[in-house]
mmCIF file of C-alpha atoms in Angstrom:
data_model
loop_
_atom_site.group_PDB
_atom_site.id
_atom_site.type_symbol
_atom_site.label_atom_id
_atom_site.label_comp_id
_atom_site.label_asym_id
_atom_site.label_seq_id
_atom_site.Cartn_x
_atom_site.Cartn_y
_atom_site.Cartn_z
ATOM 1 C CA UNK A 123 0.000 0.000 0.000
ATOM 2 C CA UNK A 124 1.512 3.349 -0.981
ATOM 3 C CA UNK A 125 -0.860 5.651 0.881
ATOM 4 C CA UNK A 126 -0.017 8.163 3.602
ATOM 5 C CA UNK A 127 0.930 6.505 6.875
ATOM 6 C CA UNK A 128 1.069 7.953 10.374
ATOM 7 C CA UNK A 129 2.615 6.651 13.528
ATOM 8 C CA UNK A 130 1.507 6.128 16.216
ATOM 9 C CA UNK A 131 -2.221 5.794 15.627
ATOM 10 C CA UNK A 132 -3.008 6.516 19.255
ATOM 11 C CA UNK A 133 -1.013 8.288 21.940
ATOM 12 C CA UNK A 134 -1.964 8.837 25.561
ATOM 13 C CA UNK A 135 0.309 11.119 27.500
ATOM 14 C CA UNK A 136 0.315 13.037 30.736
ATOM 15 C CA UNK A 137 0.120 16.794 30.769
ATOM 16 C CA UNK A 138 3.549 18.341 30.530
ATOM 17 C CA UNK A 139 5.127 15.524 28.560
ATOM 18 C CA UNK A 140 6.517 15.891 25.042
ATOM 19 C CA UNK A 141 5.151 13.848 22.160
ATOM 20 C CA UNK A 142 6.302 13.321 18.591
ATOM 21 C CA UNK A 143 4.263 12.067 15.662
ATOM 22 C CA UNK A 144 5.536 10.834 12.340
ATOM 23 C CA UNK A 145 4.006 11.065 8.877
ATOM 24 C CA UNK A 146 5.188 9.243 5.754
ATOM 25 C CA UNK A 147 3.632 10.775 2.648
ATOM 26 C CA UNK A 148 3.050 9.177 -0.722
ATOM 27 C CA UNK A 149 6.557 8.877 -2.116
ATOM 28 C CA UNK A 150 6.266 11.118 -5.170
ATOM 29 C CA UNK A 151 4.372 13.883 -3.342
ATOM 30 C CA UNK A 152 6.408 16.986 -2.640
ATOM 31 C CA UNK A 153 3.814 18.727 -0.449
ATOM 32 C CA UNK A 154 2.994 17.628 3.069
ATOM 33 C CA UNK A 155 0.359 19.113 5.376
ATOM 34 C CA UNK A 156 -0.539 18.822 9.033
ATOM 35 C CA UNK A 157 -4.066 19.414 10.298
ATOM 36 C CA UNK A 158 -5.673 19.167 13.714
ATOM 37 C CA UNK A 159 -9.226 17.979 14.226
ATOM 38 C CA UNK A 160 -11.174 18.217 17.461
ATOM 39 C CA UNK A 161 -14.344 16.310 18.140
ATOM 40 C CA UNK A 162 -17.256 17.375 15.986
ATOM 41 C CA UNK A 163 -15.225 19.835 13.938
ATOM 42 C CA UNK A 164 -13.584 19.842 10.563
ATOM 43 C CA UNK A 165 -9.800 19.657 10.248
ATOM 44 C CA UNK A 166 -7.914 22.897 10.844
ATOM 45 C CA UNK A 167 -4.728 23.668 8.983
ATOM 46 C CA UNK A 168 -1.532 23.754 11.049
ATOM 47 C CA UNK A 169 1.396 23.884 8.649
ATOM 48 C CA UNK A 170 2.698 22.627 5.330
ATOM 49 C CA UNK A 171 5.950 21.800 3.572
ATOM 50 C CA UNK A 172 7.044 21.872 -0.001
ATOM 51 C CA UNK A 173 9.930 19.435 -0.081
ATOM 52 C CA UNK A 174 11.918 20.276 3.065
ATOM 53 C CA UNK A 175 10.850 23.917 3.277
ATOM 54 C CA UNK A 176 8.148 24.858 5.754
ATOM 55 C CA UNK A 177 6.137 27.432 3.821
ATOM 56 C CA UNK A 178 3.282 28.355 6.120
ATOM 57 C CA UNK A 179 2.351 28.029 9.768
ATOM 58 C CA UNK A 180 -1.064 28.680 11.261
ATOM 59 C CA UNK A 181 -1.572 30.880 14.280
ATOM 60 C CA UNK A 182 -2.846 27.676 15.899
ATOM 61 C CA UNK A 183 0.732 26.420 15.923
ATOM 62 C CA UNK A 184 2.024 27.832 19.190
ATOM 63 C CA UNK A 185 5.674 27.869 20.215
ATOM 64 C CA UNK A 186 5.172 24.464 21.806
ATOM 65 C CA UNK A 187 4.599 22.930 18.380
ATOM 66 C CA UNK A 188 7.359 22.264 15.892
ATOM 67 C CA UNK A 189 7.311 20.414 12.617
ATOM 68 C CA UNK A 190 10.155 19.235 10.449
ATOM 69 C CA UNK A 191 10.649 17.521 7.148
ATOM 70 C CA UNK A 192 14.417 17.182 7.067
ATOM 71 C CA UNK A 193 14.958 15.368 3.789
ATOM 72 C CA UNK A 194 11.759 16.265 2.041
ATOM 73 C CA UNK A 195 10.311 12.841 2.703
ATOM 74 C CA UNK A 196 8.767 11.985 6.092
ATOM 75 C CA UNK A 197 7.754 14.654 8.568
ATOM 76 C CA UNK A 198 7.557 14.866 12.342
ATOM 77 C CA UNK A 199 5.293 16.996 14.496
ATOM 78 C CA UNK A 200 6.438 17.549 18.057
ATOM 79 C CA UNK A 201 4.373 19.009 20.859
ATOM 80 C CA UNK A 202 6.300 20.091 23.929
ATOM 81 C CA UNK A 203 4.788 20.448 27.404
ATOM 82 C CA UNK A 204 1.462 19.036 26.308
ATOM 83 C CA UNK A 205 -1.750 20.531 27.643
ATOM 84 C CA UNK A 206 -5.203 18.995 27.846
ATOM 85 C CA UNK A 207 -6.327 21.312 25.081
ATOM 86 C CA UNK A 208 -3.899 19.564 22.729
ATOM 87 C CA UNK A 209 -6.088 16.459 22.802
ATOM 88 C CA UNK A 210 -7.216 15.996 19.209
ATOM 89 C CA UNK A 211 -6.722 13.974 16.051
ATOM 90 C CA UNK A 212 -3.609 15.052 14.157
ATOM 91 C CA UNK A 213 -3.945 14.412 10.459
ATOM 92 C CA UNK A 214 -1.234 14.408 7.845
ATOM 93 C CA UNK A 215 -1.868 14.782 4.131
ATOM 94 C CA UNK A 216 0.256 14.934 1.016
ATOM 95 C CA UNK A 217 -0.228 16.179 -2.498
ATOM 96 C CA UNK A 218 1.490 17.064 -5.699
ATOM 97 C CA UNK A 219 0.463 20.126 -7.595
ATOM 98 C CA UNK A 220 -1.263 19.098 -10.807
ATOM 99 C CA UNK A 221 -2.916 21.669 -13.021
ATOM 100 C CA UNK A 222 -3.506 23.946 -10.069
ATOM 101 C CA UNK A 223 -5.751 21.530 -8.222
ATOM 102 C CA UNK A 224 -4.856 20.404 -4.755
ATOM 103 C CA UNK A 225 -6.441 17.075 -4.031
ATOM 104 C CA UNK A 226 -4.897 15.944 -0.783
ATOM 105 C CA UNK A 227 -4.385 12.380 0.339
ATOM 106 C CA UNK A 228 -4.885 11.902 4.063
ATOM 107 C CA UNK A 229 -3.350 9.470 6.478
ATOM 108 C CA UNK A 230 -5.378 7.679 9.170
ATOM 109 C CA UNK A 231 -4.420 10.234 11.807
ATOM 110 C CA UNK A 232 -2.843 10.110 15.247
ATOM 111 C CA UNK A 233 -5.296 10.487 18.101
ATOM 112 C CA UNK A 234 -3.684 12.268 21.038
ATOM 113 C CA UNK A 235 -5.177 12.146 24.516
ATOM 114 C CA UNK A 236 -3.590 14.317 27.176
ATOM 115 C CA UNK A 237 -4.565 13.340 30.710
ATOM 116 C CA UNK B 200 -10.775 28.920 11.709
ATOM 117 C CA UNK B 201 -13.381 27.182 9.581
ATOM 118 C CA UNK B 202 -14.100 28.526 6.120
ATOM 119 C CA UNK B 203 -17.800 28.069 6.440
ATOM 120 C CA UNK B 204 -20.576 25.884 7.583
ATOM 121 C CA UNK B 205 -22.374 22.849 6.398
ATOM 122 C CA UNK B 206 -26.026 22.199 6.628
ATOM 123 C CA UNK B 207 -27.518 20.137 8.087
ATOM 124 C CA UNK B 208 -25.146 19.249 10.908
ATOM 125 C CA UNK B 209 -26.682 15.790 11.037
ATOM 126 C CA UNK B 210 -28.875 13.812 8.667
ATOM 127 C CA UNK B 211 -30.567 10.440 9.124
ATOM 128 C CA UNK B 212 -32.152 8.593 6.216
ATOM 129 C CA UNK B 213 -33.156 5.110 5.129
ATOM 130 C CA UNK B 214 -31.205 3.072 2.617
ATOM 131 C CA UNK B 215 -32.251 3.895 -0.909
ATOM 132 C CA UNK B 216 -33.119 7.508 -0.144
ATOM 133 C CA UNK B 217 -31.140 10.444 -1.425
ATOM 134 C CA UNK B 218 -29.020 12.603 0.884
ATOM 135 C CA UNK B 219 -28.306 16.259 0.231
ATOM 136 C CA UNK B 220 -25.725 18.287 2.121
ATOM 137 C CA UNK B 221 -24.990 21.959 1.684
ATOM 138 C CA UNK B 222 -21.829 23.933 2.226
ATOM 139 C CA UNK B 223 -21.294 27.663 2.408
ATOM 140 C CA UNK B 224 -17.954 29.402 2.300
ATOM 141 C CA UNK B 225 -16.683 32.912 2.769
ATOM 142 C CA UNK B 226 -13.933 33.830 0.315
ATOM 143 C CA UNK B 227 -13.304 33.505 -3.397
ATOM 144 C CA UNK B 228 -11.992 30.108 -4.378
ATOM 145 C CA UNK B 229 -10.266 28.225 -7.179
ATOM 146 C CA UNK B 230 -11.929 24.939 -6.373
ATOM 147 C CA UNK B 231 -14.062 23.165 -3.815
ATOM 148 C CA UNK B 232 -13.638 19.578 -2.714
ATOM 149 C CA UNK B 233 -15.762 17.121 -0.763
ATOM 150 C CA UNK B 234 -14.256 14.575 1.591
ATOM 151 C CA UNK B 235 -15.730 11.704 3.578
ATOM 152 C CA UNK B 236 -14.551 10.625 7.005
ATOM 153 C CA UNK B 237 -15.580 7.406 8.663
ATOM 154 C CA UNK B 238 -15.690 7.550 12.441
ATOM 155 C CA UNK B 239 -12.248 8.197 13.898
ATOM 156 C CA UNK B 240 -10.466 7.705 10.587
ATOM 157 C CA UNK B 241 -8.687 9.811 7.982
ATOM 158 C CA UNK B 242 -10.421 11.670 5.191
ATOM 159 C CA UNK B 243 -11.111 10.252 1.759
ATOM 160 C CA UNK B 244 -11.384 12.537 -1.244
ATOM 161 C CA UNK B 245 -14.691 12.231 -3.082
ATOM 162 C CA UNK B 246 -14.860 14.888 -5.761
ATOM 163 C CA UNK B 247 -13.381 18.238 -6.808
ATOM 164 C CA UNK B 248 -15.235 20.979 -8.634
ATOM 165 C CA UNK B 249 -13.483 24.001 -10.102
ATOM 166 C CA UNK B 250 -14.769 27.534 -9.716
ATOM 167 C CA UNK B 251 -15.697 27.694 -13.424
ATOM 168 C CA UNK B 252 -17.801 24.532 -13.195
ATOM 169 C CA UNK B 253 -21.415 24.437 -12.050
ATOM 170 C CA UNK B 254 -22.072 20.739 -11.709
ATOM 171 C CA UNK B 255 -20.090 17.555 -11.583
ATOM 172 C CA UNK B 256 -20.971 13.875 -11.283
ATOM 173 C CA UNK B 257 -19.079 10.872 -10.011
ATOM 174 C CA UNK B 258 -20.988 7.621 -9.679
ATOM 175 C CA UNK B 259 -23.788 8.221 -7.173
ATOM 176 C CA UNK B 260 -22.410 11.650 -6.269
ATOM 177 C CA UNK B 261 -23.546 14.934 -7.742
ATOM 178 C CA UNK B 262 -21.945 18.213 -6.726
ATOM 179 C CA UNK B 263 -23.122 21.689 -7.615
ATOM 180 C CA UNK B 264 -21.315 24.962 -7.111
ATOM 181 C CA UNK B 265 -22.783 28.458 -7.060
ATOM 182 C CA UNK B 266 -19.933 30.928 -6.744
ATOM 183 C CA UNK B 267 -22.318 33.905 -6.674
ATOM 184 C CA UNK B 268 -23.862 32.519 -3.494
ATOM 185 C CA UNK B 269 -20.608 30.985 -2.251
ATOM 186 C CA UNK B 270 -22.311 27.660 -1.762
ATOM 187 C CA UNK B 271 -22.104 24.049 -2.869
ATOM 188 C CA UNK B 272 -24.235 20.983 -2.447
ATOM 189 C CA UNK B 273 -23.426 17.285 -2.416
ATOM 190 C CA UNK B 274 -26.132 14.828 -3.403
ATOM 191 C CA UNK B 275 -25.724 11.127 -2.734
ATOM 192 C CA UNK B 276 -28.319 9.129 -4.611
ATOM 193 C CA UNK B 277 -29.655 5.706 -3.626
ATOM 194 C CA UNK B 278 -27.800 5.796 -0.309
ATOM 195 C CA UNK B 279 -26.368 2.691 1.321
ATOM 196 C CA UNK B 280 -25.563 1.872 4.929
ATOM 197 C CA UNK B 281 -21.884 2.073 3.949
ATOM 198 C CA UNK B 282 -22.367 5.775 3.170
ATOM 199 C CA UNK B 283 -22.690 6.431 6.907
ATOM 200 C CA UNK B 284 -19.904 8.912 7.653
ATOM 201 C CA UNK B 285 -19.147 12.594 8.124
ATOM 202 C CA UNK B 286 -18.896 14.669 4.970
ATOM 203 C CA UNK B 287 -16.798 17.815 4.730
ATOM 204 C CA UNK B 288 -16.439 20.439 2.083
ATOM 205 C CA UNK B 289 -13.033 22.040 1.725
ATOM 206 C CA UNK B 290 -11.944 25.086 -0.193
ATOM 207 C CA UNK B 291 -8.687 26.653 -1.112
ATOM 208 C CA UNK B 292 -8.247 30.400 -0.877
ATOM 209 C CA UNK B 293 -8.187 31.986 -4.320
ATOM 210 C CA UNK B 294 -4.812 33.640 -3.856
ATOM 211 C CA UNK B 295 -3.331 30.927 -1.666
ATOM 212 C CA UNK B 296 -4.005 27.485 -3.041
ATOM 213 C CA UNK B 297 -1.642 25.673 -0.777
ATOM 214 C CA UNK B 298 -3.935 24.689 2.072
ATOM 215 C CA UNK B 299 -7.484 23.494 2.485
ATOM 216 C CA UNK B 300 -10.041 25.167 4.688
ATOM 217 C CA UNK B 301 -12.711 22.772 5.877
ATOM 218 C CA UNK B 302 -16.304 23.254 6.836
ATOM 219 C CA UNK B 303 -17.839 21.919 10.009
ATOM 220 C CA UNK B 304 -19.187 18.764 8.398
ATOM 221 C CA UNK B 305 -22.457 16.897 8.046
ATOM 222 C CA UNK B 306 -22.849 13.619 9.915
ATOM 223 C CA UNK B 307 -24.857 11.235 7.739
ATOM 224 C CA UNK B 308 -26.486 8.126 9.171
ATOM 225 C CA UNK B 309 -28.027 5.687 6.713
ATOM 226 C CA UNK B 310 -30.242 3.054 8.283
ATOM 227 C CA UNK B 311 -30.574 -0.338 6.563
#
């Protein structure tokens, strides 16, 4: 299967701990996106990469959040000093620009629970 | 922040009936997409309609777009229990096509 994969699928952590999530995009896709989705809401954009360059960050991405895509392939999203409000589903997506359209391919998500 | 809202928030129908969901958005767009999300899972792309298109079909799906009203609708014909999911519209921003802005979603329940 060559879809977008995310690891772990579920993470339970205590408040104040650091967590790191990984996303492996579809191999030929140069764009990678992170979204956050809370219960009953649609996904909200966090940040995106074109190759290894981080091109945009949402205001939602506080200083405790950092994302990297060091070799333009997989990406990591780290949350430092987690808070209960960080509990959400973290979704990764990838795409390749084709004729100006931006269909995105989503991974299964990482569900974070902060206790 | 969300781009817009979807209506209704929840919809329950019997198998075989049609389901219609509406989406409104706020800013000018290049295209609008619909995605489906099964409970607790990732999103699956259903269909994309460009701003210069008014209607598009894909199997049992029919999407319309009215850019003057900044609204779109998704029609699922002859629904099946397997169509039970949340449905989201997503738009780009006309001058920034590099991210998607999602609506709040419609939760569809199809009873067998």
